[in-house]
Amino acid sequence: MDEGNQTRVSEFFLLGLSEDPELQPLLFGLFLSMYLVSVLGNLLIILAVTSDSRLHTPMYFFLSHLSFSDICFNSTIVPKMLVNIQTANKAITYAGCITQIYFFWFFGYLDHFLLTVMAYDRFVAICHPLHYMIMMNPHLCCLLALVSWSLSVLVALLYSLMMLRLSFCTHMEIPHFFCEWAEVLKSSCSDALSNYIVFYSGTGLLGIPLMTGILFSYSKIISSILKMSSTEGRYKAFSTCGSHLTVISLYYGTGLGVYLSSAFSASSSKGTVASVMYTVVIPMLNPFIYSLRNRDMQVALRTFVSRLFSL
């Protein structure tokens, strides 16, 4: 494209899920409800873990970090989307878009790091139960959490800084409900090859080891469970990691769907629907997944809620 037509745009326009005016009140109510449920559910998990000494274990320590990350991840996208629907204004500033991209990658990567650490925690708990408290000591838990946060900051910073070198045409429209990284790159007037190289290199250097760690942990876990002679022991062991395995399947399944659809499909509608699952639905479901079959969490939540209403 001609250099004279390139400029540093001041804002983008998010087309959202639908441009039908009649659907906007329904979308607003639906996403507001899911956002409130997500924030409240994850906040209750954090408060229950911090207030109940029985949950002061490595598994719940990392779960509280995951819940906090989910609240922030959801808050990066949904409030702006709700404002755009309510005001019928689809604009987002250039700075706001880059900021949204940064926090999307920050909390997205943080979720994946934490899920990998939680898989390792379940591996140690089931395969090496006698050495669990020694191996997963408080110092190591804090170190793993710190590394997860630090790497997420660095990766998100790299991806967002790479966006700053791009130029965009005027009147930029993004066929999405947030500044989705791939859609923003498609709208660039500049050569975005280096951005794709950095992204896929980062995915290879971080994503593949994370996935390998999860697969290794669960292969060992399943092998250990199958070797147990007691049916009750098998059920108890599986129940401690079943919730985590469900969340991992949802995260990686929808995340893979988003980027496969954006890479191989000319239509962005499928990717947009998958993004709703990834950015809104899964953070909302996590509190239910982790609490429905977890007696300790159920007791802690009931205790916390009863204390709250007794004040």
mmCIF file of C-alpha atoms in Angstrom:
data_model
loop_
_atom_site.group_PDB
_atom_site.id
_atom_site.type_symbol
_atom_site.label_atom_id
_atom_site.label_comp_id
_atom_site.label_asym_id
_atom_site.label_seq_id
_atom_site.Cartn_x
_atom_site.Cartn_y
_atom_site.Cartn_z
ATOM 1 C CA MET A 1 0.000 0.000 0.000
ATOM 2 C CA ASP A 2 1.145 3.545 -0.696
ATOM 3 C CA GLU A 3 3.095 5.079 2.189
ATOM 4 C CA GLY A 4 0.983 8.217 1.898
ATOM 5 C CA ASN A 5 -2.096 6.298 2.929
ATOM 6 C CA GLN A 6 -0.467 4.963 6.109
ATOM 7 C CA THR A 7 -0.859 6.750 9.417
ATOM 8 C CA ARG A 8 -0.854 6.181 13.146
ATOM 9 C CA VAL A 9 -4.577 5.781 13.742
ATOM 10 C CA SER A 10 -6.175 7.273 16.851
ATOM 11 C CA GLU A 11 -8.888 4.617 17.199
ATOM 12 C CA PHE A 12 -10.276 1.312 15.952
ATOM 13 C CA PHE A 13 -13.888 0.225 15.546
ATOM 14 C CA LEU A 14 -14.940 -3.086 17.082
ATOM 15 C CA LEU A 15 -17.817 -4.534 15.052
ATOM 16 C CA GLY A 16 -18.814 -6.878 17.886
ATOM 17 C CA LEU A 17 -20.789 -10.098 17.704
ATOM 18 C CA SER A 18 -23.718 -8.647 15.769
ATOM 19 C CA GLU A 19 -24.703 -5.361 14.184
ATOM 20 C CA ASP A 20 -28.441 -6.106 14.556
ATOM 21 C CA PRO A 21 -29.872 -3.365 16.865
ATOM 22 C CA GLU A 22 -32.558 -5.723 18.183
ATOM 23 C CA LEU A 23 -29.949 -8.146 19.493
ATOM 24 C CA GLN A 24 -27.949 -5.554 21.432
ATOM 25 C CA PRO A 25 -30.100 -5.580 24.639
ATOM 26 C CA LEU A 26 -29.988 -9.393 24.671
ATOM 27 C CA LEU A 27 -26.206 -9.442 24.195
ATOM 28 C CA PHE A 28 -25.758 -6.798 26.890
ATOM 29 C CA GLY A 29 -27.834 -8.714 29.440
ATOM 30 C CA LEU A 30 -26.228 -12.045 28.571
ATOM 31 C CA PHE A 31 -22.628 -10.863 28.821
ATOM 32 C CA LEU A 32 -23.276 -8.711 31.890
ATOM 33 C CA SER A 33 -24.750 -11.765 33.654
ATOM 34 C CA MET A 34 -21.848 -14.010 32.669
ATOM 35 C CA TYR A 35 -19.317 -11.375 33.719
ATOM 36 C CA LEU A 36 -20.899 -10.887 37.154
ATOM 37 C CA VAL A 37 -21.129 -14.651 37.719
ATOM 38 C CA SER A 38 -17.491 -15.064 36.670
ATOM 39 C CA VAL A 39 -16.181 -12.297 38.928
ATOM 40 C CA LEU A 40 -18.302 -13.350 41.907
ATOM 41 C CA GLY A 41 -17.494 -17.066 41.530
ATOM 42 C CA ASN A 42 -13.749 -16.580 41.203
ATOM 43 C CA LEU A 43 -13.724 -13.998 43.992
ATOM 44 C CA LEU A 44 -15.503 -16.451 46.300
ATOM 45 C CA ILE A 45 -12.843 -19.081 45.565
ATOM 46 C CA ILE A 46 -10.054 -16.628 46.436
ATOM 47 C CA LEU A 47 -11.779 -15.579 49.673
ATOM 48 C CA ALA A 48 -12.571 -19.184 50.633
ATOM 49 C CA VAL A 49 -8.952 -20.280 50.073
ATOM 50 C CA THR A 50 -7.511 -17.386 52.067
ATOM 51 C CA SER A 51 -9.988 -17.694 54.956
ATOM 52 C CA ASP A 52 -9.958 -21.494 55.470
ATOM 53 C CA SER A 53 -6.736 -22.991 56.838
ATOM 54 C CA ARG A 54 -7.679 -26.429 55.452
ATOM 55 C CA LEU A 55 -7.211 -25.006 51.943
ATOM 56 C CA HIS A 56 -3.726 -23.647 52.628
ATOM 57 C CA THR A 57 -2.170 -26.282 50.372
ATOM 58 C CA PRO A 58 -0.230 -25.967 47.081
ATOM 59 C CA MET A 59 -3.221 -26.983 44.944
ATOM 60 C CA TYR A 60 -5.486 -24.272 46.331
ATOM 61 C CA PHE A 61 -2.647 -21.747 46.388
ATOM 62 C CA PHE A 62 -2.314 -22.071 42.616
ATOM 63 C CA LEU A 63 -6.100 -22.227 42.201
ATOM 64 C CA SER A 64 -6.445 -18.837 43.907
ATOM 65 C CA HIS A 65 -3.878 -17.403 41.478
ATOM 66 C CA LEU A 66 -5.823 -18.906 38.573
ATOM 67 C CA SER A 67 -9.074 -17.404 39.859
ATOM 68 C CA PHE A 68 -7.470 -13.971 40.174
ATOM 69 C CA SER A 69 -6.057 -14.307 36.656
ATOM 70 C CA ASP A 70 -9.505 -15.267 35.324
ATOM 71 C CA ILE A 71 -11.097 -12.191 36.926
ATOM 72 C CA CYS A 72 -8.496 -9.931 35.323
ATOM 73 C CA PHE A 73 -8.632 -11.755 31.987
ATOM 74 C CA ASN A 74 -12.402 -11.349 31.865
ATOM 75 C CA SER A 75 -12.180 -7.705 32.978
ATOM 76 C CA THR A 76 -9.735 -6.934 30.169
ATOM 77 C CA ILE A 77 -12.423 -7.570 27.553
ATOM 78 C CA VAL A 78 -16.011 -7.684 28.821
ATOM 79 C CA PRO A 79 -16.456 -4.223 30.463
ATOM 80 C CA LYS A 80 -15.340 -2.422 27.287
ATOM 81 C CA MET A 81 -17.620 -4.651 25.241
ATOM 82 C CA LEU A 82 -20.573 -3.820 27.506
ATOM 83 C CA VAL A 83 -19.853 -0.088 27.268
ATOM 84 C CA ASN A 84 -19.736 -0.299 23.471
ATOM 85 C CA ILE A 85 -23.071 -2.139 23.359
ATOM 86 C CA GLN A 86 -24.784 0.216 25.813
ATOM 87 C CA THR A 87 -23.563 3.436 24.188
ATOM 88 C CA ALA A 88 -23.800 2.125 20.599
ATOM 89 C CA ASN A 89 -20.241 3.392 20.189
ATOM 90 C CA LYS A 90 -17.897 0.812 18.670
ATOM 91 C CA ALA A 91 -14.732 2.892 19.011
ATOM 92 C CA ILE A 92 -11.673 1.951 21.053
ATOM 93 C CA THR A 93 -8.601 4.172 21.158
ATOM 94 C CA TYR A 94 -5.292 3.035 19.706
ATOM 95 C CA ALA A 95 -3.730 3.079 23.186
ATOM 96 C CA GLY A 96 -6.724 1.197 24.572
ATOM 97 C CA CYS A 97 -6.398 -1.456 21.870
ATOM 98 C CA ILE A 98 -2.682 -2.020 22.501
ATOM 99 C CA THR A 99 -3.361 -2.137 26.260
ATOM 100 C CA GLN A 100 -6.104 -4.712 25.715
ATOM 101 C CA ILE A 101 -3.743 -6.820 23.592
ATOM 102 C CA TYR A 102 -1.088 -6.641 26.312
ATOM 103 C CA PHE A 103 -3.379 -7.788 29.122
ATOM 104 C CA PHE A 104 -5.001 -10.418 26.898
ATOM 105 C CA TRP A 105 -1.615 -12.054 26.367
ATOM 106 C CA PHE A 106 -0.491 -11.430 29.948
ATOM 107 C CA PHE A 107 -3.399 -13.158 31.664
ATOM 108 C CA GLY A 108 -3.808 -15.694 28.845
ATOM 109 C CA TYR A 109 -0.230 -16.906 29.232
ATOM 110 C CA LEU A 110 -0.507 -16.713 33.021
ATOM 111 C CA ASP A 111 -3.481 -19.093 32.879
ATOM 112 C CA HIS A 112 -1.465 -21.573 30.817
ATOM 113 C CA PHE A 113 1.582 -21.373 33.096
ATOM 114 C CA LEU A 114 -0.606 -21.905 36.161
ATOM 115 C CA LEU A 115 -2.451 -24.831 34.578
ATOM 116 C CA THR A 116 0.906 -26.469 33.835
ATOM 117 C CA VAL A 117 2.117 -25.908 37.398
ATOM 118 C CA MET A 118 -1.162 -27.332 38.725
ATOM 119 C CA ALA A 119 -0.689 -30.410 36.523
ATOM 120 C CA TYR A 120 2.765 -30.895 38.070
ATOM 121 C CA ASP A 121 1.242 -30.461 41.536
ATOM 122 C CA ARG A 122 -1.317 -33.217 40.824
ATOM 123 C CA PHE A 123 1.479 -35.435 39.432
ATOM 124 C CA VAL A 124 3.471 -35.116 42.658
ATOM 125 C CA ALA A 125 0.359 -35.589 44.845
ATOM 126 C CA ILE A 126 -0.732 -38.813 43.126
ATOM 127 C CA CYS A 127 2.564 -40.359 42.004
ATOM 128 C CA HIS A 128 4.679 -39.335 45.027
ATOM 129 C CA PRO A 129 2.171 -38.854 47.877
ATOM 130 C CA LEU A 130 4.657 -39.555 50.688
ATOM 131 C CA HIS A 131 7.004 -36.835 49.472
ATOM 132 C CA TYR A 132 4.301 -34.353 48.434
ATOM 133 C CA MET A 133 4.751 -31.772 51.195
ATOM 134 C CA ILE A 134 8.529 -31.954 50.863
ATOM 135 C CA MET A 135 8.575 -31.580 47.080
ATOM 136 C CA MET A 136 5.804 -28.971 46.943
ATOM 137 C CA ASN A 137 7.144 -26.871 49.786
ATOM 138 C CA PRO A 138 6.063 -23.203 50.243
ATOM 139 C CA HIS A 139 9.343 -21.892 48.825
ATOM 140 C CA LEU A 140 8.933 -23.869 45.581
ATOM 141 C CA CYS A 141 5.259 -22.891 45.280
ATOM 142 C CA CYS A 142 6.089 -19.186 45.589
ATOM 143 C CA LEU A 143 8.948 -19.591 43.116
ATOM 144 C CA LEU A 144 6.707 -21.325 40.551
ATOM 145 C CA ALA A 145 4.072 -18.606 40.933
ATOM 146 C CA LEU A 146 6.701 -15.863 40.569
ATOM 147 C CA VAL A 147 8.160 -17.455 37.438
ATOM 148 C CA SER A 148 4.676 -17.808 35.938
ATOM 149 C CA TRP A 149 3.873 -14.136 36.540
ATOM 150 C CA SER A 150 7.291 -12.923 35.351
ATOM 151 C CA LEU A 151 7.307 -14.901 32.105
ATOM 152 C CA SER A 152 3.744 -13.794 31.353
ATOM 153 C CA VAL A 153 4.754 -10.139 31.771
ATOM 154 C CA LEU A 154 7.733 -10.544 29.441
ATOM 155 C CA VAL A 155 5.843 -12.416 26.702
ATOM 156 C CA ALA A 156 2.911 -9.961 26.755
ATOM 157 C CA LEU A 157 5.304 -7.017 26.680
ATOM 158 C CA LEU A 158 7.147 -8.460 23.676
ATOM 159 C CA TYR A 159 3.947 -9.109 21.704
ATOM 160 C CA SER A 160 2.448 -5.678 22.455
ATOM 161 C CA LEU A 161 5.686 -3.812 21.688
ATOM 162 C CA MET A 162 5.838 -5.591 18.336
ATOM 163 C CA MET A 163 2.409 -4.114 17.563
ATOM 164 C CA LEU A 164 3.750 -0.576 18.028
ATOM 165 C CA ARG A 165 5.986 -0.844 14.967
ATOM 166 C CA LEU A 166 2.992 -1.400 12.665
ATOM 167 C CA SER A 167 1.149 1.269 10.711
ATOM 168 C CA PHE A 168 -2.604 1.166 10.095
ATOM 169 C CA CYS A 169 -4.927 2.670 7.542
ATOM 170 C CA THR A 170 -7.615 5.162 8.553
ATOM 171 C CA HIS A 171 -11.150 4.079 9.598
ATOM 172 C CA MET A 172 -9.988 0.738 10.921
ATOM 173 C CA GLU A 173 -12.731 -1.831 11.508
ATOM 174 C CA ILE A 174 -12.012 -5.018 13.458
ATOM 175 C CA PRO A 175 -14.593 -7.814 12.972
ATOM 176 C CA HIS A 176 -14.459 -8.827 16.629
ATOM 177 C CA PHE A 177 -15.754 -7.807 20.072
ATOM 178 C CA PHE A 178 -12.254 -6.966 21.360
ATOM 179 C CA CYS A 179 -8.834 -6.131 19.914
ATOM 180 C CA GLU A 180 -8.046 -9.687 18.949
ATOM 181 C CA TRP A 181 -4.364 -9.925 18.032
ATOM 182 C CA ALA A 182 -4.752 -11.779 14.726
ATOM 183 C CA GLU A 183 -7.546 -9.514 13.472
ATOM 184 C CA VAL A 184 -5.539 -6.389 14.308
ATOM 185 C CA LEU A 185 -2.547 -7.770 12.397
ATOM 186 C CA LYS A 186 -4.748 -8.428 9.360
ATOM 187 C CA SER A 187 -5.773 -4.758 9.431
ATOM 188 C CA SER A 188 -2.212 -3.478 9.325
ATOM 189 C CA CYS A 189 -0.844 -1.679 6.290
ATOM 190 C CA SER A 190 2.689 -2.717 7.269
ATOM 191 C CA ASP A 191 4.457 -6.001 6.739
ATOM 192 C CA ALA A 192 3.526 -8.069 9.823
ATOM 193 C CA LEU A 193 5.770 -11.031 9.005
ATOM 194 C CA SER A 194 8.086 -10.346 11.936
ATOM 195 C CA ASN A 195 5.079 -10.303 14.292
ATOM 196 C CA TYR A 196 3.998 -13.730 13.079
ATOM 197 C CA ILE A 197 7.556 -15.049 13.374
ATOM 198 C CA VAL A 198 7.844 -13.798 16.966
ATOM 199 C CA PHE A 199 4.412 -15.201 17.845
ATOM 200 C CA TYR A 200 4.989 -18.673 16.424
ATOM 201 C CA SER A 201 8.496 -18.765 17.861
ATOM 202 C CA GLY A 202 7.081 -17.872 21.280
ATOM 203 C CA THR A 203 4.416 -20.524 20.888
ATOM 204 C CA GLY A 204 7.056 -23.094 20.002
ATOM 205 C CA LEU A 205 9.439 -22.130 22.810
ATOM 206 C CA LEU A 206 6.754 -21.854 25.515
ATOM 207 C CA GLY A 207 3.535 -23.474 24.327
ATOM 208 C CA ILE A 208 5.031 -26.815 23.294
ATOM 209 C CA PRO A 209 6.989 -27.327 26.570
ATOM 210 C CA LEU A 210 3.890 -26.357 28.587
ATOM 211 C CA MET A 211 1.718 -28.820 26.691
ATOM 212 C CA THR A 212 4.420 -31.496 26.941
ATOM 213 C CA GLY A 213 4.614 -30.962 30.703
ATOM 214 C CA ILE A 214 0.854 -31.367 31.055
ATOM 215 C CA LEU A 215 0.743 -34.488 28.863
ATOM 216 C CA PHE A 216 3.689 -36.042 30.736
ATOM 217 C CA SER A 217 2.113 -35.293 34.126
ATOM 218 C CA TYR A 218 -1.234 -36.803 33.191
ATOM 219 C CA SER A 219 0.290 -39.834 31.491
ATOM 220 C CA LYS A 220 2.051 -40.617 34.787
ATOM 221 C CA ILE A 221 -1.091 -39.829 36.787
ATOM 222 C CA ILE A 222 -3.274 -42.138 34.683
ATOM 223 C CA SER A 223 -0.642 -44.872 34.860
ATOM 224 C CA SER A 224 -0.513 -44.587 38.668
ATOM 225 C CA ILE A 225 -4.306 -44.609 38.990
ATOM 226 C CA LEU A 226 -4.634 -47.743 36.837
ATOM 227 C CA LYS A 227 -2.103 -49.534 39.064
ATOM 228 C CA MET A 228 -4.193 -48.915 42.191
ATOM 229 C CA SER A 229 -5.940 -52.061 43.450
ATOM 230 C CA SER A 230 -8.687 -50.223 45.349
ATOM 231 C CA THR A 231 -11.664 -48.870 43.394
ATOM 232 C CA GLU A 232 -12.215 -46.261 46.093
ATOM 233 C CA GLY A 233 -8.574 -45.214 45.828
ATOM 234 C CA ARG A 234 -8.889 -44.846 42.068
ATOM 235 C CA TYR A 235 -12.011 -42.717 42.407
ATOM 236 C CA LYS A 236 -10.431 -40.496 45.059
ATOM 237 C CA ALA A 237 -7.274 -40.033 43.004
ATOM 238 C CA PHE A 238 -9.202 -39.229 39.834
ATOM 239 C CA SER A 239 -11.525 -36.813 41.642
ATOM 240 C CA THR A 240 -8.534 -34.729 42.753
ATOM 241 C CA CYS A 241 -7.433 -34.118 39.156
ATOM 242 C CA GLY A 242 -10.679 -34.505 37.187
ATOM 243 C CA SER A 243 -11.633 -30.842 37.576
ATOM 244 C CA HIS A 244 -8.199 -29.668 36.487
ATOM 245 C CA LEU A 245 -8.223 -31.980 33.467
ATOM 246 C CA THR A 246 -11.649 -30.618 32.452
ATOM 247 C CA VAL A 247 -10.412 -27.017 32.629
ATOM 248 C CA ILE A 248 -7.273 -27.868 30.625
ATOM 249 C CA SER A 249 -9.379 -29.514 27.906
ATOM 250 C CA LEU A 250 -11.626 -26.461 27.672
ATOM 251 C CA TYR A 251 -8.748 -23.966 27.607
ATOM 252 C CA TYR A 252 -6.618 -25.699 25.023
ATOM 253 C CA GLY A 253 -9.555 -26.928 22.949
ATOM 254 C CA THR A 254 -11.141 -23.502 22.491
ATOM 255 C CA GLY A 255 -7.784 -21.709 22.258
ATOM 256 C CA LEU A 256 -6.708 -24.033 19.458
ATOM 257 C CA GLY A 257 -10.080 -23.549 17.780
ATOM 258 C CA VAL A 258 -9.681 -19.766 17.787
ATOM 259 C CA TYR A 259 -6.341 -19.743 16.008
ATOM 260 C CA LEU A 260 -7.027 -22.613 13.644
ATOM 261 C CA SER A 261 -10.228 -20.894 12.506
ATOM 262 C CA SER A 262 -8.458 -17.556 12.069
ATOM 263 C CA ALA A 263 -5.602 -19.189 10.151
ATOM 264 C CA PHE A 264 -7.584 -21.429 7.795
ATOM 265 C CA SER A 265 -10.987 -19.743 7.472
ATOM 266 C CA ALA A 266 -11.762 -16.544 5.613
ATOM 267 C CA SER A 267 -14.813 -15.986 7.843
ATOM 268 C CA SER A 268 -14.169 -14.578 11.313
ATOM 269 C CA SER A 269 -17.543 -15.672 12.747
ATOM 270 C CA LYS A 270 -16.327 -19.127 13.877
ATOM 271 C CA GLY A 271 -13.272 -17.622 15.531
ATOM 272 C CA THR A 272 -15.438 -15.033 17.256
ATOM 273 C CA VAL A 273 -17.733 -17.697 18.733
ATOM 274 C CA ALA A 274 -14.710 -19.696 19.922
ATOM 275 C CA SER A 275 -13.295 -16.502 21.458
ATOM 276 C CA VAL A 276 -16.498 -16.053 23.484
ATOM 277 C CA MET A 277 -15.930 -19.513 24.960
ATOM 278 C CA TYR A 278 -12.270 -18.778 25.640
ATOM 279 C CA THR A 279 -12.564 -15.273 27.080
ATOM 280 C CA VAL A 280 -15.970 -15.285 28.804
ATOM 281 C CA VAL A 281 -17.519 -18.730 29.283
ATOM 282 C CA ILE A 282 -14.517 -20.701 30.599
ATOM 283 C CA PRO A 283 -13.568 -18.130 33.305
ATOM 284 C CA MET A 284 -17.224 -18.246 34.375
ATOM 285 C CA LEU A 285 -17.289 -22.067 34.490
ATOM 286 C CA ASN A 286 -14.020 -22.535 36.393
ATOM 287 C CA PRO A 287 -15.478 -21.853 39.875
ATOM 288 C CA PHE A 288 -18.265 -24.366 39.245
ATOM 289 C CA ILE A 289 -15.879 -26.992 37.843
ATOM 290 C CA TYR A 290 -13.522 -26.714 40.815
ATOM 291 C CA SER A 291 -16.232 -26.635 43.481
ATOM 292 C CA LEU A 292 -19.008 -28.990 42.361
ATOM 293 C CA ARG A 293 -17.043 -32.214 42.988
ATOM 294 C CA ASN A 294 -14.678 -30.865 45.626
ATOM 295 C CA ARG A 295 -15.967 -31.399 49.162
ATOM 296 C CA ASP A 296 -13.251 -29.313 50.809
ATOM 297 C CA MET A 297 -14.060 -26.356 48.576
ATOM 298 C CA GLN A 298 -17.799 -26.783 49.133
ATOM 299 C CA VAL A 299 -17.341 -26.789 52.913
ATOM 300 C CA ALA A 300 -15.036 -23.755 52.756
ATOM 301 C CA LEU A 301 -17.491 -21.838 50.566
ATOM 302 C CA ARG A 302 -20.446 -22.650 52.834
ATOM 303 C CA THR A 303 -18.431 -21.624 55.890
ATOM 304 C CA PHE A 304 -17.327 -18.355 54.303
ATOM 305 C CA VAL A 305 -20.822 -17.478 53.075
ATOM 306 C CA SER A 306 -22.381 -18.274 56.463
ATOM 307 C CA ARG A 307 -19.790 -16.058 58.177
ATOM 308 C CA LEU A 308 -20.486 -13.312 55.674
ATOM 309 C CA PHE A 309 -24.244 -13.339 56.291
ATOM 310 C CA SER A 310 -23.783 -13.557 60.074
ATOM 311 C CA LEU A 311 -21.970 -10.207 60.148
#
